[in-house]
mmCIF file of C-alpha atoms and ligand atoms in Angstrom:
data_model
loop_
_atom_site.group_PDB
_atom_site.id
_atom_site.type_symbol
_atom_site.label_atom_id
_atom_site.label_comp_id
_atom_site.label_asym_id
_atom_site.label_seq_id
_atom_site.Cartn_x
_atom_site.Cartn_y
_atom_site.Cartn_z
ATOM 1 C CA MET D 7 115.923 0.503 9.701
ATOM 2 C CA PRO D 8 116.186 -2.947 8.502
ATOM 3 C CA ARG D 9 115.251 -3.447 3.835
ATOM 4 C CA LYS D 10 111.756 -5.371 3.025
ATOM 5 C CA LEU D 11 112.305 -8.026 1.687
ATOM 6 C CA ILE D 12 110.674 -10.790 -0.014
ATOM 7 C CA VAL D 13 113.340 -13.754 -0.969
ATOM 8 C CA ASP D 14 111.906 -16.323 -4.440
ATOM 9 C CA THR D 15 113.361 -19.927 -4.010
ATOM 10 C CA ASP D 16 113.294 -22.931 -4.883
ATOM 11 C CA PRO D 17 114.701 -25.212 -2.038
ATOM 12 C CA GLY D 18 117.841 -26.654 -3.045
ATOM 13 C CA ILE D 19 120.274 -27.090 -0.900
ATOM 14 C CA ASP D 20 121.998 -23.342 -1.392
ATOM 15 C CA ASP D 21 118.116 -21.850 -1.759
ATOM 16 C CA ALA D 22 118.674 -23.520 2.122
ATOM 17 C CA VAL D 23 121.511 -21.758 2.850
ATOM 18 C CA ALA D 24 120.706 -18.253 2.476
ATOM 19 C CA ILE D 25 117.586 -18.396 3.707
ATOM 20 C CA PHE D 26 118.940 -19.086 6.380
ATOM 21 C CA LEU D 27 121.499 -15.929 6.795
ATOM 22 C CA ALA D 28 118.692 -14.190 5.626
ATOM 23 C CA ALA D 29 116.408 -15.297 8.263
ATOM 24 C CA ALA D 30 118.893 -14.357 11.043
ATOM 25 C CA SER D 31 120.871 -10.884 9.904
ATOM 26 C CA PRO D 32 118.889 -8.108 12.007
ATOM 27 C CA GLU D 33 119.447 -5.966 7.872
ATOM 28 C CA LEU D 34 116.709 -7.894 6.559
ATOM 29 C CA ASP D 35 113.461 -7.961 7.468
ATOM 30 C CA LEU D 36 111.627 -10.924 5.379
ATOM 31 C CA LEU D 37 108.840 -10.003 4.726
ATOM 32 C CA GLY D 38 107.845 -13.455 3.405
ATOM 33 C CA LEU D 39 109.020 -16.356 0.887
ATOM 34 C CA THR D 40 107.299 -17.992 -2.643
ATOM 35 C CA THR D 41 108.666 -21.116 -3.818
ATOM 36 C CA VAL D 42 108.933 -21.940 -7.354
ATOM 37 C CA PHE D 43 110.292 -24.785 -9.525
ATOM 38 C CA GLY D 44 114.050 -25.673 -9.653
ATOM 39 C CA ASN D 45 115.741 -27.606 -7.950
ATOM 40 C CA CYS D 46 113.202 -29.905 -7.320
ATOM 41 C CA ALA D 47 108.856 -29.628 -7.991
ATOM 42 C CA THR D 48 106.620 -26.961 -6.374
ATOM 43 C CA ALA D 49 105.985 -29.352 -4.269
ATOM 44 C CA VAL D 50 108.378 -29.634 -2.940
ATOM 45 C CA ALA D 51 109.858 -26.538 -2.045
ATOM 46 C CA THR D 52 107.056 -25.359 -0.061
ATOM 47 C CA ARG D 53 107.348 -28.080 1.482
ATOM 48 C CA ASN D 54 111.430 -27.024 2.310
ATOM 49 C CA ALA D 55 110.944 -23.603 2.608
ATOM 50 C CA LEU D 56 108.572 -24.503 5.559
ATOM 51 C CA ILE D 57 110.666 -26.647 6.940
ATOM 52 C CA LEU D 58 113.189 -24.350 6.615
ATOM 53 C CA LEU D 59 111.628 -21.311 8.160
ATOM 54 C CA ASP D 60 110.855 -24.105 11.317
ATOM 55 C CA VAL D 61 114.760 -24.659 11.761
ATOM 56 C CA ALA D 62 115.280 -21.264 11.200
ATOM 57 C CA ASP D 63 112.370 -20.283 14.387
ATOM 58 C CA ARG D 64 110.568 -17.757 11.646
ATOM 59 C CA PRO D 65 106.513 -18.701 11.825
ATOM 60 C CA ASP D 66 106.394 -15.045 11.399
ATOM 61 C CA VAL D 67 107.197 -15.706 8.031
ATOM 62 C CA PRO D 68 105.198 -16.597 5.208
ATOM 63 C CA VAL D 69 105.130 -18.838 2.296
ATOM 64 C CA ALA D 70 102.903 -18.636 -0.624
ATOM 65 C CA ARG D 71 103.571 -21.505 -3.518
ATOM 66 C CA GLY D 72 104.101 -20.151 -6.713
ATOM 67 C CA ALA D 73 104.371 -21.973 -10.719
ATOM 68 C CA THR D 74 104.387 -25.246 -11.135
ATOM 69 C CA ASP D 75 105.737 -24.743 -14.773
ATOM 70 C CA PRO D 76 107.677 -22.382 -16.752
ATOM 71 C CA VAL D 77 105.375 -19.912 -17.979
ATOM 72 C CA ALA D 78 105.310 -21.163 -21.670
ATOM 73 C CA SER D 79 106.322 -25.101 -21.700
ATOM 74 C CA THR D 80 107.057 -27.560 -19.462
ATOM 75 C CA TYR D 81 108.852 -28.370 -15.976
ATOM 76 C CA LEU D 82 111.683 -29.415 -17.587
ATOM 77 C CA GLY D 83 112.602 -31.452 -13.987
ATOM 78 C CA ALA D 84 114.347 -31.622 -10.901
ATOM 79 C CA ILE D 85 118.835 -32.207 -10.060
ATOM 80 C CA PRO D 86 118.642 -35.133 -7.847
ATOM 81 C CA HIS D 87 121.841 -35.690 -8.371
ATOM 82 C CA ILE D 88 122.565 -32.139 -6.672
ATOM 83 C CA HIS D 89 119.751 -30.910 -4.056
ATOM 84 C CA GLY D 90 118.500 -35.162 -3.653
ATOM 85 C CA THR D 91 114.777 -36.837 -4.683
ATOM 86 C CA ASP D 92 113.571 -34.366 -1.753
ATOM 87 C CA GLY D 93 114.959 -30.886 -2.641
ATOM 88 C CA MET D 94 117.227 -30.998 0.738
ATOM 89 C CA GLY D 95 120.632 -33.613 0.223
ATOM 90 C CA ASP D 96 119.070 -36.532 1.414
ATOM 91 C CA GLY D 97 120.583 -36.513 4.488
ATOM 92 C CA GLY D 98 117.441 -38.642 6.147
ATOM 93 C CA GLU D 99 113.835 -37.854 6.620
ATOM 94 C CA LEU D 100 113.639 -34.388 7.821
ATOM 95 C CA PRO D 101 110.643 -33.163 9.652
ATOM 96 C CA ALA D 102 106.621 -32.433 8.315
ATOM 97 C CA PRO D 103 106.355 -28.745 8.356
ATOM 98 C CA THR D 104 105.052 -26.499 11.331
ATOM 99 C CA ARG D 105 102.391 -24.728 9.511
ATOM 100 C CA GLU D 106 100.844 -24.478 6.312
ATOM 101 C CA PRO D 107 101.068 -22.053 2.821
ATOM 102 C CA VAL D 108 98.750 -19.603 2.563
ATOM 103 C CA ALA D 109 96.112 -19.634 0.384
ATOM 104 C CA GLU D 110 97.379 -16.327 -1.875
ATOM 105 C CA SER D 111 99.765 -18.097 -5.538
ATOM 106 C CA ALA D 112 103.083 -16.259 -5.234
ATOM 107 C CA ALA D 113 102.133 -13.726 -8.097
ATOM 108 C CA GLU D 114 99.243 -12.533 -5.757
ATOM 109 C CA PHE D 115 101.409 -12.283 -2.527
ATOM 110 C CA LEU D 116 103.784 -10.831 -4.407
ATOM 111 C CA CYS D 117 101.703 -7.939 -5.469
ATOM 112 C CA ARG D 118 99.250 -7.280 -2.470
ATOM 113 C CA THR D 119 102.836 -6.822 -0.145
ATOM 114 C CA VAL D 120 104.561 -4.588 -2.467
ATOM 115 C CA ALA D 121 101.195 -2.071 -2.856
ATOM 116 C CA GLU D 122 101.512 -2.406 1.167
ATOM 117 C CA HIS D 123 104.716 -0.870 0.982
ATOM 118 C CA PRO D 124 105.379 1.260 -1.639
ATOM 119 C CA GLY D 125 108.477 1.681 -2.998
ATOM 120 C CA GLU D 126 109.721 -0.489 -0.054
ATOM 121 C CA VAL D 127 110.313 -4.320 -1.224
ATOM 122 C CA THR D 128 113.146 -5.521 -2.466
ATOM 123 C CA ILE D 129 112.551 -8.848 -5.141
ATOM 124 C CA LEU D 130 115.167 -11.359 -4.614
ATOM 125 C CA ALA D 131 115.340 -13.964 -6.909
ATOM 126 C CA VAL D 132 117.009 -16.924 -6.679
ATOM 127 C CA GLY D 133 114.587 -19.376 -8.662
ATOM 128 C CA PRO D 134 114.100 -19.715 -12.501
ATOM 129 C CA LEU D 135 111.902 -15.378 -12.465
ATOM 130 C CA THR D 136 107.861 -17.203 -13.087
ATOM 131 C CA ASN D 137 107.120 -15.547 -10.094
ATOM 132 C CA LEU D 138 108.110 -12.856 -11.215
ATOM 133 C CA ALA D 139 106.823 -12.666 -14.753
ATOM 134 C CA LEU D 140 103.041 -13.944 -13.318
ATOM 135 C CA ALA D 141 102.566 -10.805 -10.886
ATOM 136 C CA LEU D 142 103.859 -8.504 -13.677
ATOM 137 C CA ARG D 143 101.152 -9.821 -15.496
ATOM 138 C CA LEU D 144 98.673 -9.254 -12.654
ATOM 139 C CA ARG D 145 100.078 -6.341 -12.127
ATOM 140 C CA PRO D 146 101.137 -4.609 -15.105
ATOM 141 C CA ASP D 147 102.596 -1.188 -12.524
ATOM 142 C CA LEU D 148 104.271 -4.157 -10.402
ATOM 143 C CA ASP D 149 107.492 -2.337 -11.641
ATOM 144 C CA THR D 150 106.902 0.373 -10.355
ATOM 145 C CA LEU D 151 106.642 -0.421 -6.892
ATOM 146 C CA VAL D 152 108.551 -1.710 -5.656
ATOM 147 C CA ASP D 153 112.207 -0.814 -4.329
ATOM 148 C CA GLN D 154 114.478 -3.057 -6.710
ATOM 149 C CA VAL D 155 114.996 -6.843 -8.023
ATOM 150 C CA VAL D 156 117.688 -8.542 -7.058
ATOM 151 C CA VAL D 157 118.128 -11.755 -9.384
ATOM 152 C CA MET D 158 120.731 -14.879 -9.327
ATOM 153 C CA GLY D 159 120.782 -16.013 -12.064
ATOM 154 C CA GLY D 160 122.822 -15.730 -16.254
ATOM 155 C CA ASN D 161 125.865 -15.141 -16.767
ATOM 156 C CA ALA D 162 127.828 -12.534 -18.331
ATOM 157 C CA LEU D 163 131.242 -13.221 -19.905
ATOM 158 C CA VAL D 164 131.577 -16.648 -18.360
ATOM 159 C CA PRO D 165 129.598 -19.400 -19.546
ATOM 160 C CA GLY D 166 126.990 -21.612 -18.499
ATOM 161 C CA ASN D 167 126.399 -23.948 -15.302
ATOM 162 C CA ALA D 168 123.776 -25.436 -16.564
ATOM 163 C CA THR D 169 124.539 -25.815 -20.935
ATOM 164 C CA PRO D 170 127.609 -24.795 -21.525
ATOM 165 C CA ALA D 171 126.213 -21.421 -22.470
ATOM 166 C CA ALA D 172 123.077 -20.792 -19.955
ATOM 167 C CA GLU D 173 122.855 -20.759 -16.083
ATOM 168 C CA ALA D 174 120.050 -23.314 -13.803
ATOM 169 C CA ASN D 175 118.021 -20.582 -13.123
ATOM 170 C CA MET D 176 117.639 -19.198 -16.806
ATOM 171 C CA LEU D 177 117.528 -22.018 -18.561
ATOM 172 C CA ASN D 178 114.330 -23.114 -16.433
ATOM 173 C CA ASP D 179 111.884 -19.970 -17.087
ATOM 174 C CA PRO D 180 114.012 -17.906 -20.379
ATOM 175 C CA GLU D 181 110.534 -16.671 -21.464
ATOM 176 C CA ALA D 182 110.013 -15.438 -17.889
ATOM 177 C CA ALA D 183 113.842 -14.117 -17.140
ATOM 178 C CA ASP D 184 112.890 -12.324 -20.918
ATOM 179 C CA VAL D 185 110.166 -10.370 -19.202
ATOM 180 C CA VAL D 186 111.391 -10.209 -16.138
ATOM 181 C CA PHE D 187 114.507 -8.183 -17.654
ATOM 182 C CA GLY D 188 112.323 -6.064 -19.462
ATOM 183 C CA ALA D 189 110.336 -4.916 -16.637
ATOM 184 C CA ARG D 190 110.719 -0.562 -15.533
ATOM 185 C CA TRP D 191 111.853 -1.816 -11.702
ATOM 186 C CA PRO D 192 115.345 -1.490 -11.226
ATOM 187 C CA VAL D 193 117.010 -5.192 -11.034
ATOM 188 C CA THR D 194 120.578 -6.010 -10.380
ATOM 189 C CA MET D 195 122.114 -9.002 -11.231
ATOM 190 C CA VAL D 196 124.433 -11.105 -9.446
ATOM 191 C CA GLY D 197 125.283 -13.703 -11.856
ATOM 192 C CA LEU D 198 127.875 -16.582 -12.106
ATOM 193 C CA ASP D 199 130.835 -14.103 -13.075
ATOM 194 C CA VAL D 200 130.155 -13.371 -8.994
ATOM 195 C CA THR D 201 128.805 -16.640 -7.749
ATOM 196 C CA HIS D 202 131.511 -19.199 -8.668
ATOM 197 C CA LYS D 203 134.437 -16.151 -6.920
ATOM 198 C CA ALA D 204 132.227 -16.353 -3.792
ATOM 199 C CA ASN D 205 133.055 -19.608 -2.173
ATOM 200 C CA LEU D 206 132.736 -21.400 0.962
ATOM 201 C CA ARG D 207 135.760 -23.054 1.294
ATOM 202 C CA GLY D 208 135.597 -26.935 3.172
ATOM 203 C CA ALA D 209 137.160 -25.808 6.454
ATOM 204 C CA ASP D 210 134.397 -22.561 6.236
ATOM 205 C CA LEU D 211 131.461 -26.216 5.627
ATOM 206 C CA ASP D 212 133.135 -28.256 8.516
ATOM 207 C CA ARG D 213 132.795 -25.742 10.720
ATOM 208 C CA ILE D 214 128.968 -24.436 9.685
ATOM 209 C CA THR D 215 128.327 -28.276 9.651
ATOM 210 C CA ALA D 216 129.703 -29.007 13.021
ATOM 211 C CA ALA D 217 127.668 -25.820 14.848
ATOM 212 C CA ASP D 218 125.581 -26.978 17.635
ATOM 213 C CA THR D 219 122.619 -24.742 15.873
ATOM 214 C CA PRO D 220 119.215 -26.269 14.769
ATOM 215 C CA ALA D 221 120.507 -24.572 11.250
ATOM 216 C CA GLY D 222 124.205 -26.202 11.544
ATOM 217 C CA ARG D 223 122.484 -29.592 12.581
ATOM 218 C CA HIS D 224 119.739 -29.058 8.809
ATOM 219 C CA LEU D 225 123.229 -28.290 7.442
ATOM 220 C CA ALA D 226 124.670 -30.855 8.426
ATOM 221 C CA ARG D 227 122.698 -33.754 6.639
ATOM 222 C CA ALA D 228 121.612 -31.550 3.759
ATOM 223 C CA LEU D 229 125.215 -29.875 2.835
ATOM 224 C CA PRO D 230 126.996 -33.412 1.700
ATOM 225 C CA LEU D 231 125.741 -34.232 -1.646
ATOM 226 C CA TYR D 232 126.114 -30.597 -2.476
ATOM 227 C CA ARG D 233 129.949 -30.402 -1.556
ATOM 228 C CA ALA D 234 130.386 -33.794 -3.055
ATOM 229 C CA PHE D 235 129.197 -32.353 -6.163
ATOM 230 C CA MET D 236 131.065 -29.601 -6.697
ATOM 231 C CA GLU D 237 133.656 -31.974 -5.472
ATOM 232 C CA ARG D 238 133.090 -34.375 -8.455
ATOM 233 C CA THR D 239 132.668 -32.256 -10.764
ATOM 234 C CA ASN D 240 134.709 -28.716 -10.224
ATOM 235 C CA GLY D 241 137.275 -30.010 -8.623
ATOM 236 C CA LEU D 242 136.569 -27.574 -6.216
ATOM 237 C CA ASP D 243 136.828 -27.907 -1.634
ATOM 238 C CA GLY D 244 133.760 -26.537 -1.032
ATOM 239 C CA ILE D 245 131.069 -25.047 -3.223
ATOM 240 C CA TYR D 246 129.306 -21.691 -4.569
ATOM 241 C CA THR D 247 127.449 -19.658 -2.911
ATOM 242 C CA HIS D 248 125.330 -18.910 -5.562
ATOM 243 C CA ASP D 249 122.351 -18.082 -3.854
ATOM 244 C CA PRO D 250 123.852 -17.460 -0.489
ATOM 245 C CA SER D 251 125.929 -14.477 -2.138
ATOM 246 C CA GLU D 252 123.231 -12.394 -3.518
ATOM 247 C CA VAL D 253 121.977 -12.354 0.849
ATOM 248 C CA ALA D 254 125.308 -10.933 0.972
ATOM 249 C CA TYR D 255 124.965 -8.161 -1.714
ATOM 250 C CA LEU D 256 121.596 -6.835 0.250
ATOM 251 C CA ILE D 257 123.654 -6.843 3.761
ATOM 252 C CA ASP D 258 126.751 -4.801 2.555
ATOM 253 C CA PRO D 259 126.726 -4.100 -1.119
ATOM 254 C CA THR D 260 129.998 -2.222 -0.426
ATOM 255 C CA ALA D 261 131.533 -6.303 -0.540
ATOM 256 C CA PHE D 262 131.197 -5.924 -4.798
ATOM 257 C CA ARG D 263 132.160 -4.631 -7.271
ATOM 258 C CA THR D 264 128.721 -3.495 -9.908
ATOM 259 C CA GLU D 265 128.746 -2.365 -13.213
ATOM 260 C CA ALA D 266 125.821 -0.708 -15.078
ATOM 261 C CA TRP D 267 125.971 -2.173 -18.598
ATOM 262 C CA PRO D 268 123.314 -2.786 -20.819
ATOM 263 C CA ARG D 269 121.286 -6.226 -21.009
ATOM 264 C CA ARG D 270 121.851 -8.444 -23.586
ATOM 265 C CA GLY D 271 119.601 -11.268 -23.304
ATOM 266 C CA ARG D 272 120.368 -13.755 -26.261
ATOM 267 C CA SER D 273 118.592 -17.510 -26.588
ATOM 268 C CA GLY D 274 118.688 -20.254 -29.443
ATOM 269 C CA TRP D 275 116.012 -22.524 -29.786
ATOM 270 C CA ARG D 276 115.770 -25.803 -29.649
ATOM 271 C CA PRO D 277 115.246 -27.848 -33.036
ATOM 272 C CA ARG D 278 112.345 -29.880 -31.994
ATOM 273 C CA VAL D 279 108.885 -28.854 -30.275
ATOM 274 C CA SER D 280 107.317 -29.232 -27.321
ATOM 275 C CA ALA D 281 104.177 -30.737 -26.806
ATOM 276 C CA ALA D 282 103.502 -27.539 -24.509
ATOM 277 C CA ALA D 283 105.341 -25.116 -28.315
ATOM 278 C CA ARG D 284 103.349 -26.861 -30.971
ATOM 279 C CA ARG D 285 99.828 -26.199 -28.683
ATOM 280 C CA GLY D 286 101.281 -22.424 -28.450
ATOM 281 C CA PRO D 287 100.237 -19.866 -26.311
ATOM 282 C CA THR D 288 98.328 -20.461 -24.134
ATOM 283 C CA SER D 289 96.452 -18.045 -21.700
ATOM 284 C CA ALA D 290 99.252 -18.916 -19.318
ATOM 285 C CA THR D 291 101.755 -17.739 -21.317
ATOM 286 C CA PRO D 292 102.013 -13.477 -20.770
ATOM 287 C CA THR D 293 102.068 -10.699 -23.602
ATOM 288 C CA THR D 294 104.817 -9.550 -24.269
ATOM 289 C CA ARG D 295 104.939 -6.428 -22.334
ATOM 290 C CA PRO D 296 106.538 -2.602 -24.358
ATOM 291 C CA ARG D 297 109.675 -2.549 -23.981
ATOM 292 C CA PRO D 298 110.322 0.950 -22.957
ATOM 293 C CA ARG D 299 111.702 4.191 -25.156
ATOM 294 C CA GLY D 300 115.995 3.829 -24.454
ATOM 295 C CA ARG D 301 116.449 0.210 -23.779
ATOM 296 C CA THR D 302 119.576 -0.789 -25.495
ATOM 297 C CA GLY D 303 120.827 -4.335 -25.628
ATOM 298 C CA ARG D 304 120.160 -7.396 -27.835
ATOM 299 C CA TRP D 305 116.935 -8.485 -26.722
ATOM 300 C CA SER D 306 115.896 -12.853 -27.559
ATOM 301 C CA THR D 307 112.498 -12.828 -29.056
ATOM 302 C CA CYS D 308 111.664 -15.459 -26.742
ATOM 303 C CA ALA D 309 108.924 -14.167 -24.902
ATOM 304 C CA SER D 310 105.500 -15.891 -26.218
ATOM 305 C CA THR D 311 106.811 -18.125 -28.832
ATOM 306 C CA SER D 312 106.173 -21.336 -29.634
ATOM 307 C CA THR D 313 109.607 -22.923 -28.791
ATOM 308 C CA ARG D 314 111.603 -23.762 -26.072
ATOM 309 C CA PRO D 315 114.543 -21.782 -25.875
ATOM 310 C CA ALA D 316 117.033 -24.307 -25.574
ATOM 311 C CA TRP D 317 120.144 -22.144 -24.168
ATOM 312 C CA SER D 318 119.691 -18.197 -23.194
ATOM 313 C CA THR D 319 122.561 -16.506 -21.220
ATOM 314 C CA TRP D 320 121.369 -13.210 -19.677
ATOM 315 C CA SER D 321 124.315 -10.986 -18.830
ATOM 316 C CA CYS D 322 122.134 -7.504 -17.811
ATOM 317 C CA ALA D 323 119.326 -5.205 -17.153
ATOM 318 C CA GLY D 324 119.266 -1.723 -17.631
ATOM 319 C CA SER D 325 117.798 1.636 -20.148
ATOM 320 C CA ALA D 326 120.262 4.543 -20.276
ATOM 321 C CA ASP D 327 117.790 5.874 -17.545
ATOM 322 C CA ARG D 328 117.448 3.517 -15.634
ATOM 323 C CA PRO D 329 120.396 1.355 -15.794
ATOM 324 C CA GLY D 330 121.120 -2.968 -14.547
ATOM 325 C CA VAL D 331 123.592 -3.609 -12.182
ATOM 326 C CA VAL D 332 126.185 -6.499 -12.397
ATOM 327 C CA ALA D 333 127.582 -7.554 -9.486
ATOM 328 C CA VAL D 334 131.058 -9.136 -11.283
ATOM 329 C CA GLU D 335 132.999 -9.343 -7.694
HETATM 330 C C1 BDR R 418 120.861 -21.603 -9.513
HETATM 331 O O1 BDR R 418 120.675 -22.977 -9.633
HETATM 332 C C2 BDR R 418 120.020 -23.896 -8.657
HETATM 333 O O2 BDR R 418 119.833 -24.894 -8.433
HETATM 334 C C3 BDR R 418 120.936 -22.858 -7.811
HETATM 335 O O3 BDR R 418 119.607 -23.279 -6.373
HETATM 336 C C4 BDR R 418 120.873 -21.085 -7.679
HETATM 337 O O4 BDR R 418 119.600 -19.934 -7.526
HETATM 338 C C5 BDR R 418 122.741 -21.615 -9.904
HETATM 339 O O5 BDR R 418 123.049 -21.246 -11.200
HETATM 340 CA CA1 CA R 419 117.883 -21.640 -6.621
#
């Protein structure tokens, strides 16, 4: 039976590859996309999600628009030098999407869809974890109803990519990461330890972008900017497959080596306090959830606090009874 899947995403070029892979895989039953800020603002990410599903010929897959800011601060902003001002590599005008997102918010969509299939849904988060944290606030038992959460983000034994210490998705909402990694659901983190090893080489990319298919043509326009960035900054002939690696993990977990680890969340603090932080926690700030007994590892204290972490690393989630898992290769 195909695995029921919701992808929470900030498309984003590597998100686009991940979505095409998920949409085309018979092993996966794609129930919806939920969108979040990160590579671009949420409005752009939502439009891109709709366009990507048009390209993938999946009009059956709904898109729910998500949060526009982190749970306790404001969005750091887009990264147009990596993903383009349109989030899709600035490779030419994108077609207008043929439909609208659903009326539900991402958090509402997650809660309703998971509750309709208790114990069956995998949530794959390939952007900041804001929507998942907000969904937990809406429905505190959500973490007992999902099959598993798989996260693209964090870095266990390797440096960060957004700062020397932090991976981009975690940096974009460390408070949400604290909530999500502290919840009762099983979490598998597929972080930079994996994705910096899993490369699509230049020759692979050439084959993909030469394909005379809607997805091939879309990626032929989207990938060059991302590829040039990777070459310039990492000396790669090819790209790191951040988001597609997690889809690959769901299609064939045996291709990965995983280890159960105690979780380690850690954050540092900016000397300056943001305007949002000066106002203090708001109603949009999730309350810190009590952590079940039996947890191991050291945790940051960033949830519901009044300053924004300047950097953070997340190596794993878990507890004595429900170990977190980190995919390492
Ligand atoms: C992650 O950050 C985003 O820029 C990518 O889409 C990926 O999800 C990599 O650190
Ligand atoms: Ca992403």
